[in-house]
Coordinates of C-alpha atoms in Angstrom, one line a residue:
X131 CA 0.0 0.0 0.0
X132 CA 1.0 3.2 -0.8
X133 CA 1.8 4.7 2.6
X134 CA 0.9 8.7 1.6
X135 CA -2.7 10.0 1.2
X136 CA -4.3 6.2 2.9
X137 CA -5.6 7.3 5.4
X138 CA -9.3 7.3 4.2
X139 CA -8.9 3.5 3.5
X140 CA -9.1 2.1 7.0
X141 CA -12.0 4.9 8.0
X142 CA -14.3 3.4 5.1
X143 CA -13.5 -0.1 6.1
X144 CA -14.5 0.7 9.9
X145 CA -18.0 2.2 8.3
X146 CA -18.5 -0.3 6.5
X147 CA -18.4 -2.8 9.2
X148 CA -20.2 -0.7 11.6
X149 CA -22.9 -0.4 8.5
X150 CA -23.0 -3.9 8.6
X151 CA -24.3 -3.9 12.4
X152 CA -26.6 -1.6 13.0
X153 CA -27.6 -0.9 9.3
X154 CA -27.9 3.1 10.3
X155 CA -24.0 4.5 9.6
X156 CA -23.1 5.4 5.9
X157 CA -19.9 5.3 5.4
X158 CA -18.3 8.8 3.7
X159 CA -17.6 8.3 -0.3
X160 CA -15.0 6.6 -1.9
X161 CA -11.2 8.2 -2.0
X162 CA -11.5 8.7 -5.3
X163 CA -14.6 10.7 -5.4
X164 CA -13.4 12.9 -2.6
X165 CA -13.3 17.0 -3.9
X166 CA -10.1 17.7 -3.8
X167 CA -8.5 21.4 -3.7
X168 CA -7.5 22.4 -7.5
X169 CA -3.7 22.0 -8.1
X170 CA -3.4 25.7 -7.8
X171 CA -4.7 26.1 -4.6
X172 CA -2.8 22.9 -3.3
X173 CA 0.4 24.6 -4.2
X174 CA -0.9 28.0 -2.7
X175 CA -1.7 26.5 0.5
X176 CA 1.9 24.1 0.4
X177 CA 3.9 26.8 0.1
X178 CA 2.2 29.1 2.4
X179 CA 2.6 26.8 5.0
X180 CA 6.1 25.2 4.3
X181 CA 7.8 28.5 3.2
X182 CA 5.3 31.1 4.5
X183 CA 4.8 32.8 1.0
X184 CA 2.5 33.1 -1.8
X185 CA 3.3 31.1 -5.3
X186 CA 5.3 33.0 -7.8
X187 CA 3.9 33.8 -11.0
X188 CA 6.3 31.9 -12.2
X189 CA 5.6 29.0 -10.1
X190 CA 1.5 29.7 -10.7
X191 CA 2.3 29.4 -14.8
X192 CA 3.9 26.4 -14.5
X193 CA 1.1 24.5 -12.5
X194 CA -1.4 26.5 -15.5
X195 CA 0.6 24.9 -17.8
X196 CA 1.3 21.8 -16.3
X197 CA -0.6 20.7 -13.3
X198 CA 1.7 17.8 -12.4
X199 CA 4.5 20.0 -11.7
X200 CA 2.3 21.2 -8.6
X201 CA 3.5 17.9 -7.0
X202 CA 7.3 18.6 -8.3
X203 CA 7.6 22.2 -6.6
X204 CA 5.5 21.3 -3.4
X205 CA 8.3 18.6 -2.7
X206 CA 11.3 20.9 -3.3
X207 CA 9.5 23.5 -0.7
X208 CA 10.9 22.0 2.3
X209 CA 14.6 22.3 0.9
X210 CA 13.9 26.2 0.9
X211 CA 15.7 28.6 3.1
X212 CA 12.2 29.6 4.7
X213 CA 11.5 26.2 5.7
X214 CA 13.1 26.3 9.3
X215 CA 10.7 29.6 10.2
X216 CA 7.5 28.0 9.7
X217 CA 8.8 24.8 11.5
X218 CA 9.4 27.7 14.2
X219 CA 5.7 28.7 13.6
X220 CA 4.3 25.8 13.8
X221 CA 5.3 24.1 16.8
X222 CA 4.9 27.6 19.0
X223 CA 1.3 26.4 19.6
X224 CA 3.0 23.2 20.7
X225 CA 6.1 24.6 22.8
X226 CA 4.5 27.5 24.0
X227 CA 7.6 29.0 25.0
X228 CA 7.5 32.6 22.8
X229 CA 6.3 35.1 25.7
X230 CA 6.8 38.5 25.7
X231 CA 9.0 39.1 29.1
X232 CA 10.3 37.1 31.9
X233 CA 11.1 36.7 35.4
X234 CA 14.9 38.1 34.4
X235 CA 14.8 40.6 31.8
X236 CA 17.7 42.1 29.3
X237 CA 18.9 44.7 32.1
X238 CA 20.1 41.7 34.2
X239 CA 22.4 40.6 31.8
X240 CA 23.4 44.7 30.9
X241 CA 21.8 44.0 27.3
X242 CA 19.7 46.9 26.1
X243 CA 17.8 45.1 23.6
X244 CA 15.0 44.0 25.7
X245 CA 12.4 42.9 22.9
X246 CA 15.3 41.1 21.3
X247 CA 16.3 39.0 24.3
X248 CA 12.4 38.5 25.5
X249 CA 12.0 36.6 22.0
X250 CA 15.3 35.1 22.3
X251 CA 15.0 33.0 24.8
X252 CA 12.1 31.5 24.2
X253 CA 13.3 30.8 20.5
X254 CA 15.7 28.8 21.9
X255 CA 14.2 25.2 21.6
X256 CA 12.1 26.4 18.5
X257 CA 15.3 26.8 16.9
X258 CA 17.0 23.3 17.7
X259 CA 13.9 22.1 16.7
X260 CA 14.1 23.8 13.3
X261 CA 17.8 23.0 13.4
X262 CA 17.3 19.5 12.7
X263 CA 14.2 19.5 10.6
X264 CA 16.6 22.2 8.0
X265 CA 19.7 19.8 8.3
X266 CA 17.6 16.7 7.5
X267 CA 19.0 15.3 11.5
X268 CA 17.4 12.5 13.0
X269 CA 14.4 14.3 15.4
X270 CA 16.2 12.0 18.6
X271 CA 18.6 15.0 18.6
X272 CA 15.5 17.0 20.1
X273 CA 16.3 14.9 23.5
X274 CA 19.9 13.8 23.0
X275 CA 22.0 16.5 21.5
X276 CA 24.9 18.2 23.2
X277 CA 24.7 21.5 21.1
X278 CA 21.5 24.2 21.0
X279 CA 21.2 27.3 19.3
X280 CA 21.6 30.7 20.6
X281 CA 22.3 34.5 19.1
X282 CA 24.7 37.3 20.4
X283 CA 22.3 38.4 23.1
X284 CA 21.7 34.9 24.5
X285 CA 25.7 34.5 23.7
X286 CA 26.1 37.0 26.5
X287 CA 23.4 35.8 29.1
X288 CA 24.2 32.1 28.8
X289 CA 26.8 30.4 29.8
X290 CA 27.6 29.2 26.2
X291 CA 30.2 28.8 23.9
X292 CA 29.3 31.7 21.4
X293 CA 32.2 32.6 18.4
X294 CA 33.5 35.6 19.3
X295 CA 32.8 38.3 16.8
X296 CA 29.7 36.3 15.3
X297 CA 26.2 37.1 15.2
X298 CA 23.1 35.9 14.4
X299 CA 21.8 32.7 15.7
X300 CA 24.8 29.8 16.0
X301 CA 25.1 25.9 17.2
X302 CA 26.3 26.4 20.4
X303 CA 27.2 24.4 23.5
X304 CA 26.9 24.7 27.2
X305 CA 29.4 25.7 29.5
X306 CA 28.1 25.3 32.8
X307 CA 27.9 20.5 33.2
X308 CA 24.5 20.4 31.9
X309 CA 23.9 16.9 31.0
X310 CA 23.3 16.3 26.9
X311 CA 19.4 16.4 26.6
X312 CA 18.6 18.4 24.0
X313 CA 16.0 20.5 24.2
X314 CA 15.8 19.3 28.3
X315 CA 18.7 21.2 28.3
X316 CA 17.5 24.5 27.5
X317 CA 17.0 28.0 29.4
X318 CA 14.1 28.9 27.2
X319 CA 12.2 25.4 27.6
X320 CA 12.6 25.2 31.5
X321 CA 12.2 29.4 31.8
X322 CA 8.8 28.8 30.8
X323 CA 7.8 25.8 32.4
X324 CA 9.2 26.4 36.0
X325 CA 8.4 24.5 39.3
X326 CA 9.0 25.2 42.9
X327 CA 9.3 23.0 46.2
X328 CA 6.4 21.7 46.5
X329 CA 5.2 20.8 43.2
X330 CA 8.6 19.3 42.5
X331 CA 8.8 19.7 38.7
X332 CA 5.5 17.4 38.6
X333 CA 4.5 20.3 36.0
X334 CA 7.3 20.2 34.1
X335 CA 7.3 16.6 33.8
X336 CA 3.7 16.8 32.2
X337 CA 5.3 19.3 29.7
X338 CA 8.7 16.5 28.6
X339 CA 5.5 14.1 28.4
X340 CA 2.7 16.3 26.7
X341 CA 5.3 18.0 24.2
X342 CA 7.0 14.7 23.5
X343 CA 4.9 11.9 24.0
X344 CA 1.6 13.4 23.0
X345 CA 0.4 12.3 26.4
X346 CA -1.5 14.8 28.7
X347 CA -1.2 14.2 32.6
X348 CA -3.8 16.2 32.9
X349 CA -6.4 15.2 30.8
X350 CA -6.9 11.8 32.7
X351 CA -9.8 11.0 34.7
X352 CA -9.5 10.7 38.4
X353 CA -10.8 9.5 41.4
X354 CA -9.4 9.5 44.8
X355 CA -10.3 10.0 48.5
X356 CA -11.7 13.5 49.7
X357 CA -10.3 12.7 52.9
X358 CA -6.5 13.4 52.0
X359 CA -5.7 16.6 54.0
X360 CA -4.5 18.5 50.9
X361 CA -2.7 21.1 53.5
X362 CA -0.8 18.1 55.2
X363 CA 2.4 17.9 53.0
X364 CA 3.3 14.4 54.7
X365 CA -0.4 12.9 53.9
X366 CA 0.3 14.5 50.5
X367 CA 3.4 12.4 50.3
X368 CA 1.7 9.5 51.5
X369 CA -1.0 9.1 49.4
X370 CA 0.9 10.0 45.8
X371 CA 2.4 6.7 47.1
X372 CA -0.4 4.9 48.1
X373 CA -3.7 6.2 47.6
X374 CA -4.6 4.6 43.8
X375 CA -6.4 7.3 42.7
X376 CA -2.9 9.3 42.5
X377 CA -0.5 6.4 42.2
X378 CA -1.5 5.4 39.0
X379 CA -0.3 8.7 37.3
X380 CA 2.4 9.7 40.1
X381 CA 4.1 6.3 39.8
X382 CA 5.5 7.3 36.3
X383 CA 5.2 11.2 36.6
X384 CA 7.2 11.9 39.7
X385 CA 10.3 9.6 38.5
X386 CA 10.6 11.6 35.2
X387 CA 10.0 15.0 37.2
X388 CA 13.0 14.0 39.8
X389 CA 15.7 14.1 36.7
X390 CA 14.9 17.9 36.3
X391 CA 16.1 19.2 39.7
X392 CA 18.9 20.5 37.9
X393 CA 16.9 23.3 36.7
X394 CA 15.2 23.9 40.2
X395 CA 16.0 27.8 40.3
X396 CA 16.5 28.7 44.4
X397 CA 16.6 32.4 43.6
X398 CA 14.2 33.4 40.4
X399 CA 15.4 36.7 40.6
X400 CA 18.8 36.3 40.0
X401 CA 20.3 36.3 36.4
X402 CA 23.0 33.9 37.9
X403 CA 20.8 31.3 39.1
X404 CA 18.5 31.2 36.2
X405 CA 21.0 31.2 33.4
X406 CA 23.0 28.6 35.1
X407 CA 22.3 24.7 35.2
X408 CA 22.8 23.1 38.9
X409 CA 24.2 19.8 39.2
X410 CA 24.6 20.4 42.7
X411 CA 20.9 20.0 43.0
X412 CA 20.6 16.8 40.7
X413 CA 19.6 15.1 43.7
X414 CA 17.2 17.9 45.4
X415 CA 14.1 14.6 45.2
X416 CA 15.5 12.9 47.9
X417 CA 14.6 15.8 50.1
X418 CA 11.7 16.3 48.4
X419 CA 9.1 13.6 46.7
X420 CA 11.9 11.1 48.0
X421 CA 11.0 9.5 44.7
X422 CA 14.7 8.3 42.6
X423 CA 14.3 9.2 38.8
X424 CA 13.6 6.7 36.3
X425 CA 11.1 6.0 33.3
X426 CA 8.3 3.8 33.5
X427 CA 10.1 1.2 35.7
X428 CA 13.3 1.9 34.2
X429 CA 15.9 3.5 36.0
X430 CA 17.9 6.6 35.6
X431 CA 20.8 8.9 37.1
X432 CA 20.7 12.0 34.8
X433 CA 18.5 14.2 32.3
X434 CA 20.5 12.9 29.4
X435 CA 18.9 8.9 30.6
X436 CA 15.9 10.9 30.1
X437 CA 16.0 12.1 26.8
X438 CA 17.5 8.4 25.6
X439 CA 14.5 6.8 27.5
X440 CA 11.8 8.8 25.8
X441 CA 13.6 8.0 22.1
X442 CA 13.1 4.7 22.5
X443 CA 9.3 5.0 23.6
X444 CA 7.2 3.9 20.7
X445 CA 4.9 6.4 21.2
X446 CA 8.0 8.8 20.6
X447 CA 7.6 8.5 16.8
X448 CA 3.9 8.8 16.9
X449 CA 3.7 11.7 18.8
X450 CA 6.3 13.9 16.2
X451 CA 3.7 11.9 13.3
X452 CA 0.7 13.4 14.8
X453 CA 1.9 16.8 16.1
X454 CA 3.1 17.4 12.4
X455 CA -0.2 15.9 11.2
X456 CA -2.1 18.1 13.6
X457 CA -0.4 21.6 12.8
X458 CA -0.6 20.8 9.0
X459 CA -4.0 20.1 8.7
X460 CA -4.9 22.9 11.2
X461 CA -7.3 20.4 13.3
X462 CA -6.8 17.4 16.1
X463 CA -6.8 13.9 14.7
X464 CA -9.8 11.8 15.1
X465 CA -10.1 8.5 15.3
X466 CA -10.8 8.1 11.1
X467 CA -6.9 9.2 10.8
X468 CA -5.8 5.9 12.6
X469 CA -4.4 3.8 8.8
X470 CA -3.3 7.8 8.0
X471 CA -1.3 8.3 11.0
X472 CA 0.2 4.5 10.7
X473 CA 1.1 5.3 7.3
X474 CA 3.0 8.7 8.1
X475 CA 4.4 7.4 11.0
X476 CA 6.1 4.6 8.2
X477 CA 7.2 7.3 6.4
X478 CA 9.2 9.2 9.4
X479 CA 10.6 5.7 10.6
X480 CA 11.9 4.5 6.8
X481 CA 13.1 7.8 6.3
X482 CA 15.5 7.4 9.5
X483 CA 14.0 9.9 11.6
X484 CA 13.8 12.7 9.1
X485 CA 11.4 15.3 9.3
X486 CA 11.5 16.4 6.0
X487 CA 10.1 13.1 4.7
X488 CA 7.1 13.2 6.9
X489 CA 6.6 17.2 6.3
X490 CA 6.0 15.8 2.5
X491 CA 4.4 13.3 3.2
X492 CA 1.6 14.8 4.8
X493 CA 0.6 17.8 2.7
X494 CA 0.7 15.5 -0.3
X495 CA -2.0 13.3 1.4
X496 CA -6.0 13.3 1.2
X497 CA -6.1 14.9 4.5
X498 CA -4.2 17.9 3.3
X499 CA -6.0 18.1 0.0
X500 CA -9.0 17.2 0.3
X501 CA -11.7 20.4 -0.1
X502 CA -15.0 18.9 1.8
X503 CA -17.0 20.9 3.6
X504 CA -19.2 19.8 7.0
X505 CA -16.2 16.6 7.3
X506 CA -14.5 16.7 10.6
X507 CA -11.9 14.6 8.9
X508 CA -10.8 17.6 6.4
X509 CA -10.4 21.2 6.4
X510 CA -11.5 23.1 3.5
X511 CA -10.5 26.4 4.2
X512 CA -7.8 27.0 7.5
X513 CA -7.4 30.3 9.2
X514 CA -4.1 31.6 8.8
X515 CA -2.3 32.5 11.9
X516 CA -0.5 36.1 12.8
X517 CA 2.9 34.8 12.0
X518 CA 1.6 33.4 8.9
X519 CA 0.0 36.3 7.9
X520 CA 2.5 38.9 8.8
X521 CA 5.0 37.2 6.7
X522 CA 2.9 37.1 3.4
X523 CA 2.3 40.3 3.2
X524 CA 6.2 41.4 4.1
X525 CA 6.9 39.3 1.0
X526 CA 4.6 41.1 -1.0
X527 CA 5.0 44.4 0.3
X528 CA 8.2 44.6 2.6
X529 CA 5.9 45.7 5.0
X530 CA 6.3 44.5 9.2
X531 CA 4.3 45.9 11.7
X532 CA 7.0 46.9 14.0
X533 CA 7.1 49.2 16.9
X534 CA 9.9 50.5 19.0
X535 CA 11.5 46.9 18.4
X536 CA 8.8 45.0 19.2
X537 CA 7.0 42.9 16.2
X538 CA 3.4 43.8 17.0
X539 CA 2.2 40.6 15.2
X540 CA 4.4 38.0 17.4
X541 CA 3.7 39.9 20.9
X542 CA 1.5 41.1 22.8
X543 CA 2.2 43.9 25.8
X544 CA 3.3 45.9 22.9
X545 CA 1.7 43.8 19.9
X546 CA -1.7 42.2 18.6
X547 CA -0.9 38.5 18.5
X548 CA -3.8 37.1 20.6
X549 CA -6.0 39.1 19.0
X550 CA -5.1 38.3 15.2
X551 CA -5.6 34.5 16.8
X552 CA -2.2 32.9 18.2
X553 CA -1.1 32.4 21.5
X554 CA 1.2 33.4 24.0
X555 CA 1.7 30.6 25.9
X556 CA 0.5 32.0 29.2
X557 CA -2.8 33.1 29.2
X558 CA -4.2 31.6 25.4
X559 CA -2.4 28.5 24.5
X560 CA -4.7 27.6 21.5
X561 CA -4.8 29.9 18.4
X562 CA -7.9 30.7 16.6
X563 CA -9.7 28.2 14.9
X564 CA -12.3 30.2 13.5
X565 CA -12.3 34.6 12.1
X566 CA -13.3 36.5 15.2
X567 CA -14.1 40.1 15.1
X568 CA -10.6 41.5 16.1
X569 CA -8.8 38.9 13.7
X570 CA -10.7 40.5 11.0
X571 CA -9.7 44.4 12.4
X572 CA -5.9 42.9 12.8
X573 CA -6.4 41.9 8.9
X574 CA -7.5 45.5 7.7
X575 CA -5.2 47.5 9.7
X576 CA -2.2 45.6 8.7
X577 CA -3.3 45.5 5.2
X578 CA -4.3 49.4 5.1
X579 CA -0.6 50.0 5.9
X580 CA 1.3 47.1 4.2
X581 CA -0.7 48.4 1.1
X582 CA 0.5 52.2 1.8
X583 CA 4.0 51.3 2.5
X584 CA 4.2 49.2 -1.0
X585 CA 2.6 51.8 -2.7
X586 CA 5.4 54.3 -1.3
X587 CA 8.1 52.6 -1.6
X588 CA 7.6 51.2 -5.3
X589 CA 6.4 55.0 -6.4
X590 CA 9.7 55.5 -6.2
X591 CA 10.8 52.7 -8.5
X592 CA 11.5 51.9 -11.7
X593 CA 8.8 49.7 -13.6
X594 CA 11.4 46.5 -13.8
X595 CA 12.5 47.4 -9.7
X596 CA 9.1 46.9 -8.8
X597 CA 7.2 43.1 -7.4
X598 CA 3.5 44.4 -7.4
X599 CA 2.6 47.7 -9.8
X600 CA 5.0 46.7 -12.6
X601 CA 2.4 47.4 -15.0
X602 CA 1.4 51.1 -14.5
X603 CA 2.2 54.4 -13.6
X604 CA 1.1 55.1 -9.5
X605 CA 0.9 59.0 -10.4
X606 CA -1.3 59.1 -14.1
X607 CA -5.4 60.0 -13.4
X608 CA -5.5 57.0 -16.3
X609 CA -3.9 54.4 -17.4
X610 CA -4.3 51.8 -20.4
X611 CA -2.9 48.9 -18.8
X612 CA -5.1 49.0 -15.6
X613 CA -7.0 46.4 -16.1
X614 CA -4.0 44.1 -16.4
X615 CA -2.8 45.7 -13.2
X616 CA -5.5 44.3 -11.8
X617 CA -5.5 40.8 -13.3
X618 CA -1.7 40.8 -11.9
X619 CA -2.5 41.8 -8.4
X620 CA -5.1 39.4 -8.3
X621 CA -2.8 36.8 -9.3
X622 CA -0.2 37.8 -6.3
X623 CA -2.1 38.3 -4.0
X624 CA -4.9 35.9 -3.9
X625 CA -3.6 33.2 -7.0
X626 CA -6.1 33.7 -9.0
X627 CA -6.2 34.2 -12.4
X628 CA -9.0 36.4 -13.8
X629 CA -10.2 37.6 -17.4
X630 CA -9.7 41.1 -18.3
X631 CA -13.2 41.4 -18.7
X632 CA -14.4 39.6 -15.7
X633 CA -16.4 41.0 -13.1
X634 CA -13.6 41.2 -10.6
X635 CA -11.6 43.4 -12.9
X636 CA -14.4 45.6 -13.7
X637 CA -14.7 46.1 -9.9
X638 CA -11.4 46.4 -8.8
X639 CA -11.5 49.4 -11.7
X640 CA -14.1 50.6 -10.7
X641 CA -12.7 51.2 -7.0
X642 CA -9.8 52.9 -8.4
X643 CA -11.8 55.3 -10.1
X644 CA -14.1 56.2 -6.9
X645 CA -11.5 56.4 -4.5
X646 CA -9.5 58.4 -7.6
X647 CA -12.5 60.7 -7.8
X648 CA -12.1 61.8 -3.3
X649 CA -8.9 63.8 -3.9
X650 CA -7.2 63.5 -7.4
X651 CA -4.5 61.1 -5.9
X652 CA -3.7 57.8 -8.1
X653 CA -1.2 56.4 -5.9
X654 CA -4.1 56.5 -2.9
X655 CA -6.1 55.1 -5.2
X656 CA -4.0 52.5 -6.2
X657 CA -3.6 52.0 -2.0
X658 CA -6.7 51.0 -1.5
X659 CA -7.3 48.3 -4.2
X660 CA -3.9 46.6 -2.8
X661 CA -5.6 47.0 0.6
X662 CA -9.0 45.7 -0.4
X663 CA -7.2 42.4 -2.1
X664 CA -5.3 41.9 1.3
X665 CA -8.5 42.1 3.2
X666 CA -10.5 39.7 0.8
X667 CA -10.9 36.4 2.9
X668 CA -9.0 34.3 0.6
X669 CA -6.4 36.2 1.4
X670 CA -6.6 34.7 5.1
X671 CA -8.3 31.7 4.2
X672 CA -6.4 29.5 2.7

């Protein structure tokens, strides 16, 4: 069987069966008479979500002309240089670790760039991750690498090996005995999932398992005696080791959460004691939980035991399958995606614990491409996210909502993330699923003055300098080849291709003509179509 795009297989099998029982469940329609998503808008959507762009016209022509090469490009996408940033963008819903400040800011480390080290740090593991999924590494380097990634500013506040002289973000290793884990060995994972005494990294050990294993401590149902005196730290104690109800998650949660006591920060306020790893504290559980660390019965000594012991969990490989399933499909797996799922997961395992094999896997399956509407099993149309959005329209326009160093779209004391629909980690962990009212005013302000900017800067321009008006002049009251302008702009920003007669060119002119006719000012006028395009919803539905 071929193992991409199966996935439907096993689910009409299942209803089939089930059919077979009760006589009441139809199962959905055959794969091969499932609507797909035209070749065009299968690349669009590929390459907006592997390299966080639009199509070129070239790349649109050649699809026109050929719709087999849609395939042929969409595999090449994950060898582009743009690649690692929406592997970034991806897994921030999963990491959670981009915040906007922390405990210790820039000052503490005499940095002045305090936006610049906020995102930093919590970049950190986003960017091993991305590390290994650009160098085609195995993904068991997420737990068991002895290197991590880090720019000048987190070269100064860590205790890391940074070139001297370099900037921008470099492999790097650890100065300061931290044991090999990884991501486990990072500032920005741990700085954002902390712990103190008395929960004794039980939290943090739901994070390793959750971000990792795809398993949830707390989502599990529960039942245990009222009667423990919550208050009574020794009847606490006793009944994580005795009382069912909590033994049966604490038995393999607190053995994982006592390898992490090197992290255990006495002093949160202290740049010293946060930046540094402890080894001296290694062995803080045997004042603590009293619990030794180990891994589901299997024992352990340090946090590099723990990232080996998690690589050789089965459910290691599935969780990566379905996290990359999840975030490309912009929905959570059901059970229908079971054979799917099995069939990715092949791919990742015969491709040695690649990423880039499964990455291509997936958005060449039915899942991906299928365009059915009222399905729980497909999504038709997904809402693009503020990173995904603010870095479209840069490539189109050059434009980034920026302010004072801050980038408004990717925080949000200064910014608008949460309210163009992603998270922050702290207070919304789960972006948008659907347009909201403030995701909508996020898309017209943005476009109103990505569309101005553009306008600006290609004014200025020479016809064959230009991306966008390379058709017309921005200043004349007329022009004859407006209404290809138009077909153009509709091609780049929104893929489609349009008739120079067609109703959408007729309106787009006539826009330009009544917002020509308020003051006399073509490039305005020209502003506003660009702005009106940017703001259609295919232009954020995708």
């Amino acid at each position: 069987m071929d193992r991409v795009g199966g996935g439907v297989n096993g689910a009409v099998m299942m209803m089939v069966l089930l059919a077979g029982c009760t006589g009441e469940i139809a199962g959905p329609a055959p794969e091969a008479e499932i609507p797909m998503l035209s070749e065009a808008e299968w690349l669009t959507r590929a390459s907006l979500d592997l390299r966080g762009v639009r199509p070129t016209e070239q790349e649109l022509a050649a699809v026109e002309a050929d719709p087999a090469a849609a395939g042929e490009l969409i595999a090449t996408f994950v060898d582009d240089p743009r690649f690692g940033s929406r592997v970034r963008a991806l897994f921030s819903d999963i990491y959670l670790t981009r915040q906007d400040m922390w405990t210790v800011t820039a000052e503490d480390f005499l940095l002045s760039d305090e936006p610049g080290f906020a995102a930093a740090v919590g970049e950190e593991p986003l960017r091993v991750l991305s590390t290994i999924a650009e160098q085609d590494l195995p993904y068991t380097e997420i737990l068991t690498a002895d290197w991590t990634m880090a720019n000048e500013l987190l070269g100064t506040a860590f205790p890391v090996e940074y070139p001297e002289g370099a900037t921008g973000w470099q492999q790097v290793r650890y100065t300061d005995g931290r044991p090999s884990a990884g991501v486990l060995a990072t500032n920005g994972f741990w700085w954002h999932y902390t712990s103190n005494a008395t929960n004794s990294n039980r939290g943090r050990a739901n994070a390793v398992s959750k971000v990792f294993l795809c398993n949830d401590y707390l989502t599990r149902p529960i039942e245990f005696s009222r009667d423990v005196n919550l208050l009574d730290r020794d009847a606490i104690n006793d009944a994580l080791l005795n009382n069912p109800g909590c033994y049966a998650c604490h038995s393999s949660l607190d053995p994982m959460a006592s390898y992490l006591w090197g992290f255990y920060y006495i002093n949160d306020l202290s740049r010293m004691d946060m930046a540094t790893y402890h080894p001296e504290r290694e062995r803080l559980w045997q004042m603590t939980s009293g619990v030794a660390p180990g891994y589901y019965g299997e024992p352990g000594s340090t946090l590099a035991d723990l990232g080996w012991q998690i690589t050789e969990d089965a459910r290691f490989p599935s969780c990566i399958t379905e996290q990359v399933f999840e975030v490309l499909t912009q929905r959570d797996s059901v059970l229908a995606d079971t054979e799917a799922l099995s069939d990715y997961r092949g791919v990742l395992l015969d491709g040695e614990m690649r990423l880039k094999p499964l990455f291509r896997a997936v958005v060449s399956g039915t899942e991906y491409r299928a365009a059915v509407e009222d399905d729980p099993r497909y999504t038709p149309k997904k809402l693009m996210g503020p990173e995904l959005l603010a870095s479209q329209i840069e490539d189109l326009t050059g434009f980034r909502f920026t302010n004072d160093g801050y980038d408004l779209m990717l925080t949000d004391t200064y910014g608008v993330r949460i309210l163009a629909g992603g998270v922050d980690g702290v207070y919304s962990t789960k972006p948008a699923e659907q347009p909201t009212t403030t995701t909508v005013l996020v898309q017209e302000r943005l476009s109103q003055a990505a569309a101005s900017y553009a306008v600006q800067q290609e004014a200025a321009m020479s016809l064959d300098q230009r991306k966008l008006f390379t058709l017309v002049d921005l200043s004349a009251s007329a022009d004859p080849q407006a209404a290809a302008q138009m077909q153009r702009l509709s091609l780049l920003v929104l893929g489609r291709t349009v008739e120079a007669e067609s109703q959408e060119v007729t309106d787009l002119l006539a826009l330009w003509q009544g917002l020509y006719a308020i003051d006399g000012d073509a490039a305005q006028a020209w502003t506003g179509v660009l702005s009106v395009l940017m703001r259609d919803p295919d232009f954020i539905l995708y």
